[in-house]
mmCIF file of C-alpha atoms in Angstrom:
data_model
loop_
_atom_site.group_PDB
_atom_site.id
_atom_site.type_symbol
_atom_site.label_atom_id
_atom_site.label_comp_id
_atom_site.label_asym_id
_atom_site.label_seq_id
_atom_site.Cartn_x
_atom_site.Cartn_y
_atom_site.Cartn_z
ATOM 1 C CA MET A 1 19.422 37.015 -7.394
ATOM 2 C CA GLU A 2 17.738 36.000 -4.161
ATOM 3 C CA SER A 3 13.970 36.275 -3.963
ATOM 4 C CA SER A 4 12.224 38.393 -1.350
ATOM 5 C CA ILE A 5 10.137 36.976 1.492
ATOM 6 C CA SER A 6 6.920 37.946 -0.321
ATOM 7 C CA ASN A 7 8.018 35.956 -3.375
ATOM 8 C CA GLU A 8 8.857 33.004 -1.140
ATOM 9 C CA MET A 9 5.335 33.110 0.284
ATOM 10 C CA ASN A 10 3.876 32.726 -3.197
ATOM 11 C CA GLN A 11 5.537 29.321 -3.445
ATOM 12 C CA SER A 12 3.960 26.156 -2.041
ATOM 13 C CA GLU A 13 6.584 26.124 0.719
ATOM 14 C CA THR A 14 8.342 28.955 2.513
ATOM 15 C CA ALA A 15 11.925 28.693 3.753
ATOM 16 C CA ILE A 16 12.184 29.630 7.429
ATOM 17 C CA LYS A 17 15.068 29.326 9.848
ATOM 18 C CA ILE A 18 13.669 28.410 13.266
ATOM 19 C CA GLY A 19 16.281 28.314 15.972
ATOM 20 C CA ASP A 20 19.387 26.889 14.330
ATOM 21 C CA LYS A 21 17.628 24.760 11.696
ATOM 22 C CA HIS A 22 16.213 25.515 8.268
ATOM 23 C CA TYR A 23 12.735 24.319 7.291
ATOM 24 C CA ASP A 24 10.578 24.454 4.181
ATOM 25 C CA VAL A 25 7.102 25.052 5.564
ATOM 26 C CA GLU A 26 3.709 25.164 3.900
ATOM 27 C CA VAL A 27 2.687 28.132 6.026
ATOM 28 C CA SER A 28 -0.969 27.885 4.996
ATOM 29 C CA GLN A 29 -1.137 24.899 7.367
ATOM 30 C CA VAL A 30 0.474 26.786 10.259
ATOM 31 C CA PRO A 31 -1.472 29.990 11.050
ATOM 32 C CA TYR A 32 1.128 31.508 13.369
ATOM 33 C CA LEU A 33 3.964 31.082 10.867
ATOM 34 C CA ALA A 34 1.727 32.409 8.084
ATOM 35 C CA SER A 35 1.089 35.563 10.132
ATOM 36 C CA PHE A 36 4.768 35.833 11.018
ATOM 37 C CA ALA A 37 5.849 35.546 7.377
ATOM 38 C CA SER A 38 3.237 38.088 6.274
ATOM 39 C CA PHE A 39 4.330 40.571 8.941
ATOM 40 C CA GLU A 40 8.016 40.164 8.092
ATOM 41 C CA ALA A 41 7.319 40.632 4.366
ATOM 42 C CA LYS A 42 5.595 43.960 5.070
ATOM 43 C CA ALA A 43 8.035 45.140 7.745
ATOM 44 C CA HIS A 44 11.152 44.183 5.778
ATOM 45 C CA PRO A 45 10.213 44.127 2.070
ATOM 46 C CA ASP A 46 13.831 43.766 0.938
ATOM 47 C CA ALA A 47 14.659 40.877 3.273
ATOM 48 C CA THR A 48 15.434 37.553 1.626
ATOM 49 C CA HIS A 49 15.366 35.241 4.650
ATOM 50 C CA LEU A 50 12.864 34.478 7.378
ATOM 51 C CA VAL A 51 14.426 33.906 10.785
ATOM 52 C CA HIS A 52 12.502 32.970 13.925
ATOM 53 C CA GLY A 53 13.690 32.098 17.401
ATOM 54 C CA PRO A 54 13.556 28.538 18.766
ATOM 55 C CA ILE A 55 10.149 26.866 19.080
ATOM 56 C CA PRO A 56 10.045 23.752 21.296
ATOM 57 C CA LEU A 57 9.790 20.492 19.334
ATOM 58 C CA ILE A 58 9.083 22.359 16.095
ATOM 59 C CA ASP A 59 10.669 19.561 14.048
ATOM 60 C CA VAL A 60 8.232 17.001 15.462
ATOM 61 C CA ALA A 61 5.295 19.394 15.115
ATOM 62 C CA LEU A 62 6.003 20.046 11.432
ATOM 63 C CA LYS A 63 6.497 16.344 10.767
ATOM 64 C CA GLY A 64 3.100 15.606 12.298
ATOM 65 C CA ILE A 65 1.438 18.233 10.115
ATOM 66 C CA GLU A 66 3.112 16.982 6.946
ATOM 67 C CA LEU A 67 3.004 13.204 7.407
ATOM 68 C CA GLY A 68 0.232 12.624 9.935
ATOM 69 C CA TYR A 69 0.027 13.030 13.689
ATOM 70 C CA ARG A 70 0.863 9.356 14.275
ATOM 71 C CA HIS A 71 4.473 10.331 13.587
ATOM 72 C CA CYS A 72 4.483 12.385 16.791
ATOM 73 C CA PHE A 73 4.396 9.158 18.800
ATOM 74 C CA ARG A 74 7.183 7.660 16.716
ATOM 75 C CA SER A 75 9.430 10.697 16.929
ATOM 76 C CA MET A 76 9.353 11.096 20.701
ATOM 77 C CA PRO A 77 9.957 9.008 23.824
ATOM 78 C CA ALA A 78 6.970 7.812 25.829
ATOM 79 C CA GLU A 79 7.279 10.734 28.244
ATOM 80 C CA LEU A 80 4.158 12.655 29.166
ATOM 81 C CA SER A 81 6.079 15.886 29.810
ATOM 82 C CA GLN A 82 7.434 15.939 26.246
ATOM 83 C CA HIS A 83 3.975 15.428 24.778
ATOM 84 C CA HIS A 84 2.648 18.259 26.937
ATOM 85 C CA ILE A 85 5.276 20.521 25.374
ATOM 86 C CA LEU A 86 4.367 19.357 21.866
ATOM 87 C CA SER A 87 0.657 20.002 22.405
ATOM 88 C CA GLU A 88 1.475 23.487 23.697
ATOM 89 C CA THR A 89 3.581 24.092 20.580
ATOM 90 C CA TYR A 90 0.669 23.094 18.341
ATOM 91 C CA ASP A 91 -1.570 25.444 20.322
ATOM 92 C CA PHE A 92 0.982 28.258 19.973
ATOM 93 C CA LEU A 93 1.237 27.661 16.216
ATOM 94 C CA GLY A 94 -2.546 27.865 15.902
ATOM 95 C CA VAL A 95 -2.776 24.413 14.331
ATOM 96 C CA ASP A 96 -6.266 22.922 14.538
ATOM 97 C CA VAL A 97 -5.147 19.452 15.571
ATOM 98 C CA LEU A 98 -8.678 18.292 16.347
ATOM 99 C CA ASP A 99 -10.006 19.659 13.043
ATOM 100 C CA GLY A 100 -13.288 20.473 14.762
ATOM 101 C CA GLN A 101 -13.824 16.879 15.870
ATOM 102 C CA SER A 102 -15.530 15.918 19.112
ATOM 103 C CA LEU A 103 -14.627 12.958 21.315
ATOM 104 C CA ASP A 104 -17.326 10.918 19.573
ATOM 105 C CA ASP A 105 -15.843 11.786 16.174
ATOM 106 C CA ILE A 106 -12.359 10.793 17.314
ATOM 107 C CA PHE A 107 -13.646 7.487 18.705
ATOM 108 C CA THR A 108 -15.219 6.763 15.325
ATOM 109 C CA GLU A 109 -11.842 7.419 13.685
ATOM 110 C CA LEU A 110 -10.102 5.125 16.179
ATOM 111 C CA LYS A 111 -12.428 2.287 15.248
ATOM 112 C CA ARG A 112 -11.505 2.591 11.580
ATOM 113 C CA CYS A 113 -8.630 0.203 12.289
ATOM 114 C CA LYS A 114 -11.085 -2.688 12.447
ATOM 115 C CA ILE A 115 -11.793 -4.894 9.441
ATOM 116 C CA ASP A 116 -15.453 -4.906 8.499
ATOM 117 C CA LEU A 117 -17.621 -7.126 6.357
ATOM 118 C CA GLU A 118 -19.637 -5.397 3.674
ATOM 119 C CA PRO A 119 -22.461 -7.262 1.936
ATOM 120 C CA GLU A 120 -22.803 -7.155 -1.829
ATOM 121 C CA TYR A 121 -25.453 -9.312 -3.458
ATOM 122 C CA ASP A 122 -25.053 -12.802 -1.953
ATOM 123 C CA TYR A 123 -21.432 -12.335 -0.859
ATOM 124 C CA TYR A 124 -19.490 -10.515 1.829
ATOM 125 C CA PHE A 125 -16.294 -8.628 1.130
ATOM 126 C CA PHE A 126 -13.612 -7.737 3.653
ATOM 127 C CA ILE A 127 -13.153 -3.978 3.912
ATOM 128 C CA LYS A 128 -9.676 -3.189 5.169
ATOM 129 C CA GLY A 129 -9.497 -0.921 8.200
ATOM 130 C CA GLY A 130 -7.623 2.382 8.108
ATOM 131 C CA LYS A 131 -4.784 1.959 10.576
ATOM 132 C CA SER A 132 -3.036 5.184 9.607
ATOM 133 C CA LYS A 133 -6.214 7.202 10.140
ATOM 134 C CA ALA A 134 -6.810 5.451 13.453
ATOM 135 C CA ARG A 135 -3.265 6.197 14.624
ATOM 136 C CA ASP A 136 -3.649 9.850 13.682
ATOM 137 C CA ALA A 137 -6.881 9.866 15.702
ATOM 138 C CA ALA A 138 -4.988 8.454 18.692
ATOM 139 C CA TYR A 139 -2.849 11.588 18.763
ATOM 140 C CA LYS A 140 -5.985 13.730 18.561
ATOM 141 C CA LEU A 141 -7.282 11.819 21.582
ATOM 142 C CA LEU A 142 -4.091 12.657 23.464
ATOM 143 C CA TYR A 143 -4.343 16.322 22.461
ATOM 144 C CA LEU A 144 -7.955 16.403 23.651
ATOM 145 C CA LEU A 145 -6.885 14.941 26.998
ATOM 146 C CA PHE A 146 -4.313 17.706 27.391
ATOM 147 C CA LEU A 147 -6.164 20.768 26.133
ATOM 148 C CA GLY A 148 -9.800 19.787 25.691
ATOM 149 C CA ASP A 149 -12.659 21.329 27.639
ATOM 150 C CA PHE A 150 -15.064 18.867 29.231
ATOM 151 C CA GLU A 151 -18.500 20.162 30.211
ATOM 152 C CA ASN A 152 -19.568 17.122 32.215
ATOM 153 C CA GLU A 153 -16.620 15.584 34.056
ATOM 154 C CA THR A 154 -18.423 12.364 35.013
ATOM 155 C CA LYS A 155 -20.021 11.674 31.636
ATOM 156 C CA ASP A 156 -17.005 12.768 29.605
ATOM 157 C CA ALA A 157 -14.607 10.794 31.810
ATOM 158 C CA ALA A 158 -16.593 7.619 31.119
ATOM 159 C CA LYS A 159 -16.652 8.251 27.361
ATOM 160 C CA MET A 160 -12.963 9.091 27.370
ATOM 161 C CA PHE A 161 -12.170 5.919 29.315
ATOM 162 C CA ASN A 162 -13.880 3.827 26.644
ATOM 163 C CA ALA A 163 -11.758 5.503 23.968
ATOM 164 C CA VAL A 164 -8.561 5.007 25.985
ATOM 165 C CA LEU A 165 -9.463 1.376 26.666
ATOM 166 C CA PHE A 166 -9.984 0.851 22.942
ATOM 167 C CA VAL A 167 -6.484 2.150 22.216
ATOM 168 C CA VAL A 168 -4.861 0.125 24.992
ATOM 169 C CA SER A 169 -6.650 -3.065 23.941
ATOM 170 C CA HIS A 170 -5.671 -2.862 20.253
ATOM 171 C CA SER A 171 -1.917 -3.352 20.354
ATOM 172 C CA ALA A 172 -1.803 -4.528 16.733
ATOM 173 C CA THR A 173 -2.794 -1.028 15.642
ATOM 174 C CA PHE A 174 -1.678 1.320 18.407
ATOM 175 C CA LYS A 175 1.959 0.831 19.261
ATOM 176 C CA TRP A 176 3.585 0.766 22.680
ATOM 177 C CA ARG A 177 4.461 4.463 22.918
ATOM 178 C CA ALA A 178 0.973 5.614 21.972
ATOM 179 C CA ARG A 179 -0.717 3.250 24.417
ATOM 180 C CA VAL A 180 1.566 4.168 27.314
ATOM 181 C CA VAL A 181 1.299 7.930 26.816
ATOM 182 C CA ILE A 182 -2.466 7.964 26.242
ATOM 183 C CA ARG A 183 -3.102 5.901 29.359
ATOM 184 C CA ALA A 184 -0.809 8.139 31.421
ATOM 185 C CA ALA A 185 -2.577 11.244 30.100
ATOM 186 C CA TYR A 186 -5.967 9.827 31.060
ATOM 187 C CA GLU A 187 -4.749 8.977 34.558
ATOM 188 C CA GLU A 188 -3.362 12.503 34.881
ATOM 189 C CA ARG A 189 -6.560 14.172 33.663
ATOM 190 C CA PHE A 190 -9.226 12.069 35.414
ATOM 191 C CA VAL A 191 -9.664 10.123 38.627
ATOM 192 C CA VAL A 192 -9.272 6.436 37.756
ATOM 193 C CA SER A 193 -11.154 3.804 39.726
ATOM 194 C CA ASP A 194 -9.626 0.486 40.771
ATOM 195 C CA LYS A 195 -11.964 -1.290 38.358
ATOM 196 C CA GLN A 196 -10.832 0.896 35.460
ATOM 197 C CA SER A 197 -7.166 0.350 36.327
ATOM 198 C CA ALA A 198 -7.731 -3.402 36.389
ATOM 199 C CA ARG A 199 -9.362 -3.311 32.947
ATOM 200 C CA LEU A 200 -6.437 -1.338 31.532
ATOM 201 C CA ASP A 201 -3.881 -3.603 33.223
ATOM 202 C CA HIS A 202 -5.540 -6.626 31.647
ATOM 203 C CA TRP A 203 -4.186 -5.557 28.264
ATOM 204 C CA VAL A 204 -0.633 -4.889 29.367
ATOM 205 C CA LYS A 205 1.520 -7.685 27.993
ATOM 206 C CA GLU A 206 4.176 -9.150 30.247
ATOM 207 C CA GLU A 207 7.051 -8.131 27.972
ATOM 208 C CA GLU A 208 5.847 -4.526 27.952
ATOM 209 C CA ARG A 209 6.125 -4.259 31.726
ATOM 210 C CA GLY A 210 9.857 -3.936 31.173
ATOM 211 C CA ASN A 211 11.649 -2.235 28.321
ATOM 212 C CA ALA A 212 11.003 -4.838 25.621
ATOM 213 C CA GLY A 213 8.246 -2.826 23.991
ATOM 214 C CA ALA A 214 10.311 0.342 23.884
ATOM 215 C CA ALA A 215 13.373 -1.506 22.600
ATOM 216 C CA TYR A 216 11.369 -3.085 19.811
ATOM 217 C CA GLU A 217 9.751 0.154 18.703
ATOM 218 C CA SER A 218 13.022 2.093 18.754
ATOM 219 C CA SER A 219 14.199 -0.111 15.898
ATOM 220 C CA THR A 220 11.010 0.371 13.865
ATOM 221 C CA THR A 221 10.139 3.995 14.537
ATOM 222 C CA GLU A 222 10.480 5.316 11.006
ATOM 223 C CA VAL A 223 9.190 2.292 9.107
ATOM 224 C CA GLU A 224 5.667 2.279 7.750
ATOM 225 C CA SER A 225 3.995 -1.124 7.967
ATOM 226 C CA ASP A 226 2.454 -2.798 4.937
ATOM 227 C CA ASP A 227 -0.964 -1.892 6.330
ATOM 228 C CA GLU A 228 -0.043 1.785 6.457
ATOM 229 C CA LEU A 229 1.376 1.783 2.953
ATOM 230 C CA TYR A 230 -1.874 0.188 1.786
ATOM 231 C CA ASP A 231 -3.916 2.800 3.635
ATOM 232 C CA ASP A 232 -1.810 5.696 2.369
ATOM 233 C CA TYR A 233 -2.181 4.513 -1.232
ATOM 234 C CA TYR A 234 -5.924 3.987 -1.112
ATOM 235 C CA ASN A 235 -6.447 7.303 0.659
ATOM 236 C CA SER A 236 -4.304 9.168 -1.857
ATOM 237 C CA ASP A 237 -5.238 10.983 -5.037
ATOM 238 C CA TRP A 238 -3.711 8.145 -7.060
ATOM 239 C CA SER A 239 -6.227 5.521 -6.026
#
C-alpha cells in the first residue's frame, strides 16, 4: 500500500517529481518545496505522489544543498548566464545561501583555506586549512555578487575586489571555473579600473588563457581531493 504525501513528509526525505525527474528531497532545507508539499498534502490528502513542474537547474541546486555549494561550480560550465539562473532558482526556492553572512564573514571563510601555525607550549603545530569550507564560501561570494544589496558602492566595491582577488590568486584552492565565473561576476557588477584588471590578470596562468584549465577540470569535476576528504572527515560528526 502506497503512503500518502503527509506520511512521506514525516520521513527524512520526501519523494518529489520535478519536471521529468524524481528526487528525494529533505524539504526542511528547501522552504518553497516544504510549503508546496504541505499545501499538496492538505489539498489532496489521498494523493500518493508529489509532482511539480520544471525548475531550472534544480538538480544542481539540490546537489549544492546536500553536498556543499562548491559542487555548483563543478556541475556547471564557466558561463555567467547559467550561474545567474542557478542563483535565481535558489532565490525562488527560498534557500538562505548566505546563511546570514556578510561580505566580511564570507571573506573570513575564504581565508580558511590557508594553513596556520598555532603555538602550544614551546612548539608550533600546523593547523590544516579548510578548503571545502573555503570553496563553499566562494559560491556564497558569487551569490552575493548577483543578488546582494550594497549600501555603499565605492566602499563595498573595494572590499569585494579584495575578496575576488583572494579567490583569483589562490588557484590551489579555488579551481578554474570558480575563479573565472567570480571574476566575470565582479566585472559585471562593478566598474573595474585598469589597475584592478592588471592585478587580476597577474594571476592568470598562461595555460588558462586557452582551454587547458577547462579541459583539465572536466576530467576531475566529481573527484574530491585528499584535502577535501580530510576536511570533510574532521568537520563531520565522526571526528
